Amino acid sequence: MAVLSVILATTLLMGLGVSIVLLGTSEAVLAAHDRASRALREASMAAVHLTVADLRRQPSWSAVLGAGVGPISAQPGRLTEASLTLVPPWGGPPLDLRQSTVDVQAAADTGSGDPQVWRLYECGPLSRVVPAVSVPPLFVAAWVADDPADGDGDPLTDSNGILAVYAEALGPANSRAVTAVSIRKTAPPGEAAEVRILTVRPRP
Amino acid sequence: MAIMTTTAGALLSLVVAGQSIARLQPEAADLQQRARVATHVLATELSRAGAGSDAGPLAGPLSARFSPVAASADGGLTIWYVSEGAAQGTLTAALPADAIAASIALDAACAGGSCGFAADTTALIFDNSGCHDLARIDAAAPGGLVFAASPARSCSYAAGAAIAQGEVRTFRVDPASRQLLRRDEATGISVPVSDNVAAMAIDYPAPGRIRVTLRFVPALLRQVPDLVVSLDARPPNLQER
């Protein structure tokens, strides 16, 4: 009788214990997903700021819109490597930046205004952007294109000092965050050119 | 007998404690997840707040013309932004405050039928003087828009004022239903974002920063403590660059 009681009580306790462990685990998984989502969002903003910093140093934005190797800009940013197939920092299959560029091109085509040709401007692991800091194993990439409202009909020439930037942060399990930005360069006579971010639009 | 009684007592106390944890833990986890969802929605909307026109004479963040994040009359938070990829243009003729038809020119040429302004969307109208209004579009044509009848706008606009498709949304807590609601200011339609929200407080700790504090209360079990979450946001379109 005593043995039976102990077995029953032990089984009951085990069931309760397992259910509590499962609840705790799912809570930890949800929290981890939330943390990863926020990290991706911040990483995509980091890609925006890196792109803007590098574009500030470019004397001509039309040169940036020119074709380099494949989809890479003729004057790429500091993070860009020559290879278009990169091993992601979290492992897994390689990232095909040629296909990513095709996807960005398709996503940005609204049929409104001048045609756009998206050039890969920055791409690489986030750890290379901030090497001295421990960061999540994420990959960032940014594309630039002429803005569709400049009215010159030429996607390879910037005639109004405005560019569109599409920045993406990629993480494990196909997670990603995208931020779209418009930037404008103004050069008052006799003064250094000034680059300002016009609008920032994180995508859901 | 004594050993068995002691053991049974200990086991019983463990079972009671385990049952209590098994009842409270899901409620606490539910509260946490509601807080994550609510702060995610608010953070996403705040990150878009103030996004303005991408081109044209009034290009740039809305914060250069007016405050795109403001307290609403009912204690909520109202957010204005121009949507991504949306139609943007300028008024080509004056728009009196009570007019329901506007003449417009698009910033980017629109050849196809899938671009430009569309009916049943919201237009933001603003100028350099700080005037800003919203209007619901009833009908759209390449050179003009017809707005839904509504109370007169706050301003009359001269030709050259900006007009763009966008959103104006207010987040507020309904104390009766204990819900965090998102109201579309153009249609007046409210949708719940999260249940079990008892209160929302908004403050501005520094220029360009907004802190939204939400208090979540448990749905069923009073033993679970309330959860207070603060979202300290720096909307990118409100920053000086």
Short mmCIF file of C-alpha atoms in Angstrom, two decimals:
data_model
loop_
_atom_site.label_atom_id
_atom_site.label_comp_id
_atom_site.label_asym_id
_atom_site.label_seq_id
_atom_site.Cartn_x
_atom_site.Cartn_y
_atom_site.Cartn_z
CA MET A 1 0.00 0.00 0.00
CA ALA A 2 2.79 2.36 1.03
CA VAL A 3 4.80 1.53 -2.08
CA LEU A 4 1.78 2.13 -4.28
CA SER A 5 1.15 5.51 -2.65
CA VAL A 6 4.76 6.55 -3.15
CA ILE A 7 4.69 5.47 -6.81
CA LEU A 8 1.48 7.41 -7.44
CA ALA A 9 2.77 10.49 -5.68
CA THR A 10 6.08 10.29 -7.54
CA THR A 11 4.29 10.00 -10.87
CA LEU A 12 2.12 12.98 -10.04
CA LEU A 13 5.12 15.04 -9.01
CA MET A 14 6.99 14.07 -12.16
CA GLY A 15 4.04 15.18 -14.29
CA LEU A 16 3.86 18.51 -12.50
CA GLY A 17 7.60 18.96 -12.77
CA VAL A 18 7.64 18.24 -16.48
CA SER A 19 4.78 20.65 -17.16
CA ILE A 20 6.54 23.41 -15.23
CA VAL A 21 9.79 22.76 -17.12
CA LEU A 22 7.91 22.92 -20.43
CA LEU A 23 6.26 26.20 -19.44
CA GLY A 24 9.60 27.66 -18.43
CA THR A 25 11.23 26.47 -21.67
CA SER A 26 8.57 27.96 -23.90
CA GLU A 27 8.86 31.25 -22.00
CA ALA A 28 12.62 31.22 -22.56
CA VAL A 29 12.13 30.48 -26.29
CA LEU A 30 9.61 33.34 -26.68
CA ALA A 31 11.96 35.72 -24.89
CA ALA A 32 14.87 34.62 -27.11
CA HIS A 33 12.83 35.20 -30.27
CA ASP A 34 11.85 38.66 -29.04
CA ARG A 35 15.48 39.48 -28.26
CA ALA A 36 16.63 38.23 -31.68
CA SER A 37 13.95 40.28 -33.43
CA ARG A 38 15.09 43.47 -31.66
CA ALA A 39 18.74 42.71 -32.42
CA LEU A 40 17.92 42.27 -36.12
CA ARG A 41 16.05 45.57 -36.20
CA GLU A 42 19.00 47.39 -34.63
CA ALA A 43 21.42 45.63 -36.99
CA SER A 44 19.46 46.84 -40.02
CA MET A 45 19.71 50.40 -38.65
CA ALA A 46 23.45 49.86 -38.19
CA ALA A 47 23.63 48.92 -41.87
CA VAL A 48 21.80 52.15 -42.72
CA HIS A 49 24.22 54.28 -40.73
CA LEU A 50 27.25 52.48 -42.19
CA THR A 51 25.90 53.05 -45.70
CA VAL A 52 25.20 56.72 -45.05
CA ALA A 53 28.67 57.19 -43.54
CA ASP A 54 30.30 55.65 -46.61
CA LEU A 55 28.08 57.58 -49.03
CA ARG A 56 29.12 60.84 -47.34
CA ARG A 57 32.66 60.17 -48.56
CA GLN A 58 31.62 59.56 -52.15
CA PRO A 59 32.19 62.61 -54.36
CA SER A 60 29.64 61.43 -56.92
CA TRP A 61 26.55 59.39 -56.23
CA SER A 62 26.14 58.65 -59.91
CA ALA A 63 29.39 56.67 -59.65
CA VAL A 64 27.85 54.65 -56.83
CA LEU A 65 24.92 53.76 -59.09
CA GLY A 66 27.25 52.39 -61.76
CA ALA A 67 27.77 48.67 -62.24
CA GLY A 68 30.71 46.88 -60.64
CA VAL A 69 31.14 43.12 -60.43
CA GLY A 70 27.69 41.61 -60.91
CA PRO A 71 25.17 43.49 -58.76
CA ILE A 72 27.87 45.21 -56.70
CA SER A 73 28.13 48.99 -56.98
CA ALA A 74 31.04 50.43 -58.97
CA GLN A 75 32.09 52.27 -55.79
CA PRO A 76 31.06 49.95 -52.94
CA GLY A 77 31.23 50.66 -49.23
CA ARG A 78 33.94 49.44 -46.88
CA LEU A 79 32.18 46.23 -45.85
CA THR A 80 31.65 44.78 -49.31
CA GLU A 81 33.70 41.79 -50.41
CA ALA A 82 34.25 40.67 -53.98
CA SER A 83 32.50 37.33 -53.48
CA LEU A 84 28.76 37.15 -53.98
CA THR A 85 28.38 33.86 -52.10
CA LEU A 86 29.23 34.29 -48.46
CA VAL A 87 29.19 31.89 -45.54
CA PRO A 88 26.84 33.31 -42.89
CA PRO A 89 28.32 33.80 -39.41
CA TRP A 90 25.75 31.42 -37.88
CA GLY A 91 26.66 28.55 -40.22
CA GLY A 92 24.16 27.00 -42.59
CA PRO A 93 23.94 27.33 -46.38
CA PRO A 94 25.82 30.19 -48.07
CA LEU A 95 24.08 33.49 -48.73
CA ASP A 96 23.52 34.18 -52.42
CA LEU A 97 23.78 37.96 -52.75
CA ARG A 98 23.03 37.83 -56.47
CA GLN A 99 19.62 36.29 -55.69
CA SER A 100 19.12 38.71 -52.80
CA THR A 101 19.65 41.60 -55.22
CA VAL A 102 17.04 40.16 -57.57
CA ASP A 103 14.63 39.93 -54.61
CA VAL A 104 15.31 43.53 -53.57
CA GLN A 105 14.79 44.69 -57.16
CA ALA A 106 11.46 42.88 -57.36
CA ALA A 107 10.27 44.12 -53.97
CA ALA A 108 11.08 47.76 -54.77
CA ASP A 109 9.39 47.84 -58.15
CA THR A 110 6.20 49.84 -57.55
CA GLY A 111 5.71 50.98 -61.14
CA SER A 112 5.82 54.56 -59.95
CA GLY A 113 8.36 57.10 -61.20
CA ASP A 114 11.67 56.44 -62.89
CA PRO A 115 12.96 52.87 -63.03
CA GLN A 116 15.41 51.86 -60.30
CA VAL A 117 18.44 49.60 -60.53
CA TRP A 118 19.53 48.41 -57.09
CA ARG A 119 23.27 48.06 -56.47
CA LEU A 120 24.76 46.10 -53.61
CA TYR A 121 26.70 48.66 -51.61
CA GLU A 122 27.51 47.02 -48.25
CA CYS A 123 27.55 43.38 -47.25
CA GLY A 124 29.28 41.41 -44.55
CA PRO A 125 29.01 40.07 -41.01
CA LEU A 126 27.96 42.56 -38.36
CA SER A 127 31.05 41.60 -36.34
CA ARG A 128 33.21 43.31 -38.97
CA VAL A 129 31.33 46.57 -38.49
CA VAL A 130 32.10 46.62 -34.76
CA PRO A 131 35.06 44.24 -34.35
CA ALA A 132 35.90 45.16 -30.77
CA VAL A 133 32.40 44.45 -29.45
CA SER A 134 30.66 41.13 -28.94
CA VAL A 135 27.66 41.15 -31.27
CA PRO A 136 25.11 38.51 -32.31
CA PRO A 137 26.09 36.40 -35.34
CA LEU A 138 24.21 38.50 -37.89
CA PHE A 139 24.84 39.47 -41.49
CA VAL A 140 24.06 42.92 -42.88
CA ALA A 141 23.65 44.10 -46.45
CA ALA A 142 22.57 47.38 -48.02
CA TRP A 143 21.56 48.29 -51.54
CA VAL A 144 21.32 51.75 -53.09
CA ALA A 145 19.28 53.05 -56.04
CA ASP A 146 18.41 56.35 -57.62
CA ASP A 147 15.18 57.79 -56.25
CA PRO A 148 12.20 57.29 -58.55
CA ALA A 149 11.07 60.91 -58.37
CA ASP A 150 14.11 62.66 -59.88
CA GLY A 151 12.46 62.68 -63.28
CA ASP A 152 15.54 62.13 -65.44
CA GLY A 153 14.49 58.63 -66.52
CA ASP A 154 18.04 57.34 -65.97
CA PRO A 155 18.47 54.92 -63.06
CA LEU A 156 22.27 55.23 -63.26
CA THR A 157 22.43 59.00 -62.83
CA ASP A 158 21.58 60.88 -59.68
CA SER A 159 20.30 64.25 -60.81
CA ASN A 160 18.62 65.58 -57.65
CA GLY A 161 20.95 64.44 -54.85
CA ILE A 162 18.50 61.89 -53.44
CA LEU A 163 19.19 58.15 -53.13
CA ALA A 164 17.09 55.28 -51.82
CA VAL A 165 18.75 52.82 -49.44
CA TYR A 166 17.44 49.34 -48.61
CA ALA A 167 19.22 47.82 -45.62
CA GLU A 168 18.71 44.27 -44.47
CA ALA A 169 19.92 42.30 -41.46
CA LEU A 170 19.87 38.53 -41.70
CA GLY A 171 20.01 36.01 -38.90
CA PRO A 172 19.66 32.31 -38.20
CA ALA A 173 16.52 30.44 -39.35
CA ASN A 174 15.83 32.88 -42.19
CA SER A 175 15.09 35.71 -39.79
CA ARG A 176 15.49 39.19 -41.25
CA ALA A 177 14.73 42.86 -40.68
CA VAL A 178 14.57 45.54 -43.35
CA THR A 179 14.83 49.30 -43.10
CA ALA A 180 14.22 51.54 -46.12
CA VAL A 181 15.71 55.02 -46.09
CA SER A 182 15.83 58.09 -48.35
CA ILE A 183 18.90 60.31 -48.12
CA ARG A 184 19.71 63.65 -49.68
CA LYS A 185 22.99 65.39 -50.42
CA THR A 186 23.00 69.14 -50.61
CA ALA A 187 26.02 71.22 -51.51
CA PRO A 188 25.51 74.91 -50.78
CA PRO A 189 27.86 77.08 -52.86
CA GLY A 190 31.25 77.37 -51.18
CA GLU A 191 30.42 74.85 -48.46
CA ALA A 192 31.08 71.15 -47.97
CA ALA A 193 28.37 68.77 -49.13
CA GLU A 194 25.95 67.73 -46.45
CA VAL A 195 24.18 64.37 -46.39
CA ARG A 196 20.96 64.06 -44.44
CA ILE A 197 18.56 61.19 -43.88
CA LEU A 198 15.16 62.27 -45.17
CA THR A 199 13.00 59.39 -44.00
CA VAL A 200 13.48 56.10 -42.20
CA ARG A 201 10.93 53.33 -42.69
CA PRO A 202 11.47 50.05 -40.88
CA ARG A 203 9.47 47.32 -42.57
CA PRO A 204 7.30 44.92 -40.62
CA MET B 1 3.89 4.46 10.10
CA ALA B 2 5.63 7.63 11.26
CA ILE B 3 8.01 7.54 8.29
CA MET B 4 5.13 7.03 5.90
CA THR B 5 3.15 9.92 7.40
CA THR B 6 6.15 12.24 7.22
CA THR B 7 6.90 11.25 3.65
CA ALA B 8 3.25 11.60 2.62
CA GLY B 9 3.08 15.03 4.26
CA ALA B 10 6.19 16.18 2.45
CA LEU B 11 4.89 14.86 -0.85
CA LEU B 12 1.54 16.49 -0.30
CA SER B 13 3.14 19.87 0.33
CA LEU B 14 5.18 19.45 -2.84
CA VAL B 15 2.05 18.55 -4.81
CA VAL B 16 0.23 21.61 -3.48
CA ALA B 17 3.17 23.86 -4.34
CA GLY B 18 3.46 22.28 -7.78
CA GLN B 19 -0.24 22.80 -8.45
CA SER B 20 0.07 26.43 -7.45
CA ILE B 21 3.04 26.96 -9.76
CA ALA B 22 1.26 25.14 -12.59
CA ARG B 23 -1.70 27.53 -12.27
CA LEU B 24 0.31 30.74 -11.86
CA GLN B 25 3.10 30.18 -14.40
CA PRO B 26 0.90 30.17 -17.54
CA GLU B 27 -0.77 33.37 -16.36
CA ALA B 28 2.61 35.02 -15.77
CA ALA B 29 3.88 33.80 -19.16
CA ASP B 30 0.72 35.09 -20.82
CA LEU B 31 1.27 38.48 -19.23
CA GLN B 32 4.87 38.57 -20.48
CA GLN B 33 3.83 37.64 -24.01
CA ARG B 34 1.11 40.30 -24.08
CA ALA B 35 3.72 42.83 -23.00
CA ARG B 36 6.06 41.72 -25.79
CA VAL B 37 3.36 41.99 -28.44
CA ALA B 38 2.15 45.40 -27.25
CA THR B 39 5.65 46.87 -27.03
CA HIS B 40 6.55 45.38 -30.42
CA VAL B 41 3.51 47.01 -32.07
CA LEU B 42 4.18 50.33 -30.34
CA ALA B 43 7.90 50.22 -31.14
CA THR B 44 7.20 49.48 -34.81
CA GLU B 45 4.72 52.35 -35.11
CA LEU B 46 7.03 54.73 -33.25
CA SER B 47 9.93 53.77 -35.50
CA ARG B 48 7.86 54.92 -38.49
CA ALA B 49 6.53 58.03 -36.75
CA GLY B 50 7.38 61.19 -38.63
CA ALA B 51 8.45 59.53 -41.88
CA GLY B 52 7.67 62.16 -44.48
CA SER B 53 7.93 62.67 -48.22
CA ASP B 54 10.93 61.18 -50.02
CA ALA B 55 11.12 63.92 -52.64
CA GLY B 56 9.56 67.22 -53.57
CA PRO B 57 9.89 70.66 -51.97
CA LEU B 58 8.69 69.43 -48.57
CA ALA B 59 10.81 66.27 -48.50
CA GLY B 60 12.10 65.15 -45.14
CA PRO B 61 10.77 64.12 -41.76
CA LEU B 62 7.38 65.43 -40.71
CA SER B 63 8.99 66.68 -37.50
CA ALA B 64 10.46 69.53 -39.56
CA ARG B 65 6.89 70.82 -40.09
CA PHE B 66 4.89 69.65 -37.04
CA SER B 67 5.04 67.17 -34.19
CA PRO B 68 4.21 63.75 -35.62
CA VAL B 69 3.91 62.18 -32.15
CA ALA B 70 1.49 63.92 -29.86
CA ALA B 71 -0.81 63.25 -26.95
CA SER B 72 -4.43 62.74 -27.95
CA ALA B 73 -7.40 64.31 -26.18
CA ASP B 74 -8.36 60.96 -24.66
CA GLY B 75 -4.97 60.34 -23.06
CA GLY B 76 -3.51 58.32 -25.90
CA LEU B 77 -0.60 58.75 -28.26
CA THR B 78 -1.21 59.86 -31.85
CA ILE B 79 1.36 59.00 -34.52
CA TRP B 80 1.59 60.43 -38.03
CA TYR B 81 3.66 59.03 -40.90
CA VAL B 82 3.76 58.79 -44.68
CA SER B 83 3.60 55.15 -45.76
CA GLU B 84 6.45 53.50 -47.64
CA GLY B 85 6.05 53.34 -51.41
CA ALA B 86 2.91 55.43 -51.12
CA ALA B 87 1.80 58.16 -53.50
CA GLN B 88 3.33 61.53 -52.75
CA GLY B 89 2.73 64.85 -54.44
CA THR B 90 1.79 68.50 -54.09
CA LEU B 91 -1.40 70.50 -54.34
CA THR B 92 -1.57 72.35 -57.65
CA ALA B 93 -4.38 74.63 -56.50
CA ALA B 94 -5.47 76.09 -53.18
CA LEU B 95 -7.46 73.77 -50.93
CA PRO B 96 -9.97 75.59 -48.70
CA ALA B 97 -10.61 74.05 -45.30
CA ASP B 98 -14.03 72.71 -46.27
CA ALA B 99 -13.25 71.63 -49.85
CA ILE B 100 -13.72 67.98 -50.72
CA ALA B 101 -11.86 68.02 -54.06
CA ALA B 102 -8.14 68.63 -54.48
CA SER B 103 -5.99 69.17 -57.57
CA ILE B 104 -2.67 67.39 -57.24
CA ALA B 105 0.54 66.57 -59.09
CA LEU B 106 2.47 63.42 -58.20
CA ASP B 107 6.18 63.70 -57.31
CA ALA B 108 6.98 60.52 -59.24
CA ALA B 109 5.39 59.96 -62.63
CA CYS B 110 2.80 57.21 -62.52
CA ALA B 111 2.09 55.36 -65.72
CA GLY B 112 0.44 52.16 -64.48
CA GLY B 113 -2.80 51.62 -62.63
CA SER B 114 -1.12 50.26 -59.50
CA CYS B 115 0.59 53.48 -58.47
CA GLY B 116 -0.65 56.88 -57.39
CA PHE B 117 -3.33 57.64 -54.82
CA ALA B 118 -6.10 55.13 -54.26
CA ALA B 119 -9.62 55.30 -52.92
CA ASP B 120 -10.27 54.22 -49.32
CA THR B 121 -6.84 55.29 -48.14
CA THR B 122 -5.75 58.23 -46.03
CA ALA B 123 -4.06 61.37 -47.32
CA LEU B 124 -1.89 63.58 -45.13
CA ILE B 125 -1.82 67.25 -46.11
CA PHE B 126 0.82 69.56 -44.66
CA ASP B 127 2.71 72.73 -45.45
CA ASN B 128 5.66 74.75 -44.21
CA SER B 129 3.61 76.72 -41.71
CA GLY B 130 2.97 73.73 -39.48
CA CYS B 131 -0.58 73.15 -40.68
CA HIS B 132 -1.40 69.47 -41.04
CA ASP B 133 -4.59 67.56 -41.68
CA LEU B 134 -5.77 64.20 -42.79
CA ALA B 135 -8.49 63.27 -45.25
CA ARG B 136 -10.06 60.02 -46.31
CA ILE B 137 -9.91 59.56 -50.09
CA ASP B 138 -13.22 58.67 -51.71
CA ALA B 139 -12.05 58.71 -55.31
CA ALA B 140 -8.68 59.19 -56.99
CA ALA B 141 -7.76 60.30 -60.51
CA PRO B 142 -4.31 61.15 -61.93
CA GLY B 143 -4.74 64.91 -61.36
CA GLY B 144 -7.20 65.08 -58.52
CA LEU B 145 -8.72 63.55 -55.41
CA VAL B 146 -12.17 63.57 -53.89
CA PHE B 147 -12.27 63.37 -50.11
CA ALA B 148 -14.96 61.82 -47.95
CA ALA B 149 -17.20 64.33 -46.23
CA SER B 150 -15.83 65.22 -42.79
CA PRO B 151 -15.58 68.19 -40.44
CA ALA B 152 -13.63 71.12 -41.91
CA ARG B 153 -9.87 70.80 -41.81
CA SER B 154 -7.85 72.95 -39.43
CA CYS B 155 -6.27 75.02 -42.23
CA SER B 156 -6.71 76.19 -45.77
CA TYR B 157 -3.77 75.14 -47.92
CA ALA B 158 -2.10 77.07 -50.72
CA ALA B 159 -0.87 75.47 -53.93
CA GLY B 160 2.48 73.76 -53.26
CA ALA B 161 1.44 72.16 -49.97
CA ALA B 162 2.42 68.50 -49.72
CA ILE B 163 -0.04 65.64 -49.91
CA ALA B 164 0.90 62.01 -49.35
CA GLN B 165 -0.71 58.72 -48.54
CA GLY B 166 -0.11 57.87 -44.91
CA GLU B 167 -1.46 56.81 -41.56
CA VAL B 168 -2.57 58.60 -38.43
CA ARG B 169 -3.05 56.22 -35.54
CA THR B 170 -3.84 56.72 -31.90
CA PHE B 171 -2.92 54.20 -29.21
CA ARG B 172 -4.95 54.43 -26.01
CA VAL B 173 -6.12 52.27 -23.17
CA ASP B 174 -9.83 51.68 -22.69
CA PRO B 175 -10.22 51.34 -18.91
CA ALA B 176 -13.61 49.61 -19.22
CA SER B 177 -12.46 46.76 -21.46
CA ARG B 178 -8.86 46.91 -20.20
CA GLN B 179 -7.57 46.84 -23.74
CA LEU B 180 -4.83 48.69 -25.53
CA LEU B 181 -6.56 49.99 -28.68
CA ARG B 182 -5.26 51.32 -31.97
CA ARG B 183 -7.58 53.82 -33.61
CA ASP B 184 -7.33 54.86 -37.25
CA GLU B 185 -7.97 58.60 -37.08
CA ALA B 186 -9.24 58.76 -40.66
CA THR B 187 -11.95 56.16 -40.21
CA GLY B 188 -12.43 56.20 -36.45
CA ILE B 189 -12.16 52.42 -36.37
CA SER B 190 -10.45 50.96 -33.29
CA VAL B 191 -8.87 47.54 -33.10
CA PRO B 192 -7.49 45.90 -29.96
CA VAL B 193 -3.74 45.44 -29.73
CA SER B 194 -3.62 43.70 -26.38
CA ASP B 195 -5.96 42.64 -23.59
CA ASN B 196 -5.43 43.10 -19.86
CA VAL B 197 -3.82 46.53 -20.06
CA ALA B 198 -4.93 48.66 -17.15
CA ALA B 199 -3.07 51.89 -17.81
CA MET B 200 -0.76 53.70 -20.19
CA ALA B 201 1.47 56.65 -19.32
CA ILE B 202 3.44 58.73 -21.80
CA ASP B 203 6.30 61.07 -21.08
CA TYR B 204 9.08 62.74 -23.00
CA PRO B 205 12.36 62.39 -21.06
CA ALA B 206 14.40 64.28 -23.66
CA PRO B 207 14.02 65.79 -27.12
CA GLY B 208 13.43 63.00 -29.63
CA ARG B 209 12.69 60.44 -26.93
CA ILE B 210 9.31 59.03 -25.92
CA ARG B 211 8.67 56.73 -23.00
CA VAL B 212 5.48 54.70 -22.98
CA THR B 213 4.72 52.81 -19.78
CA LEU B 214 2.06 50.09 -19.81
CA ARG B 215 0.64 48.29 -16.80
CA PHE B 216 -0.60 44.78 -17.51
CA VAL B 217 -2.86 43.01 -15.07
CA PRO B 218 -3.52 39.27 -14.86
CA ALA B 219 -6.70 38.03 -16.47
CA LEU B 220 -7.74 35.49 -13.86
CA LEU B 221 -5.41 35.07 -10.94
CA ARG B 222 -4.88 37.94 -8.55
CA GLN B 223 -1.83 36.20 -7.08
CA VAL B 224 0.16 37.01 -10.21
CA PRO B 225 1.66 40.46 -9.75
CA ASP B 226 0.94 43.26 -12.23
CA LEU B 227 3.56 43.73 -14.91
CA VAL B 228 4.78 47.25 -15.66
CA VAL B 229 6.72 47.67 -18.90
CA SER B 230 8.40 50.84 -20.15
CA LEU B 231 9.26 51.33 -23.79
CA ASP B 232 11.92 54.01 -24.18
CA ALA B 233 11.85 54.86 -27.88
CA ARG B 234 14.03 57.14 -29.99
CA PRO B 235 12.02 57.30 -33.23
CA PRO B 236 14.62 57.64 -36.02
CA ASN B 237 12.60 60.26 -37.89
CA LEU B 238 12.56 62.48 -34.82
CA GLN B 239 16.35 62.60 -34.47
CA GLU B 240 18.47 65.51 -35.64
CA ARG B 241 20.83 64.47 -38.42
#
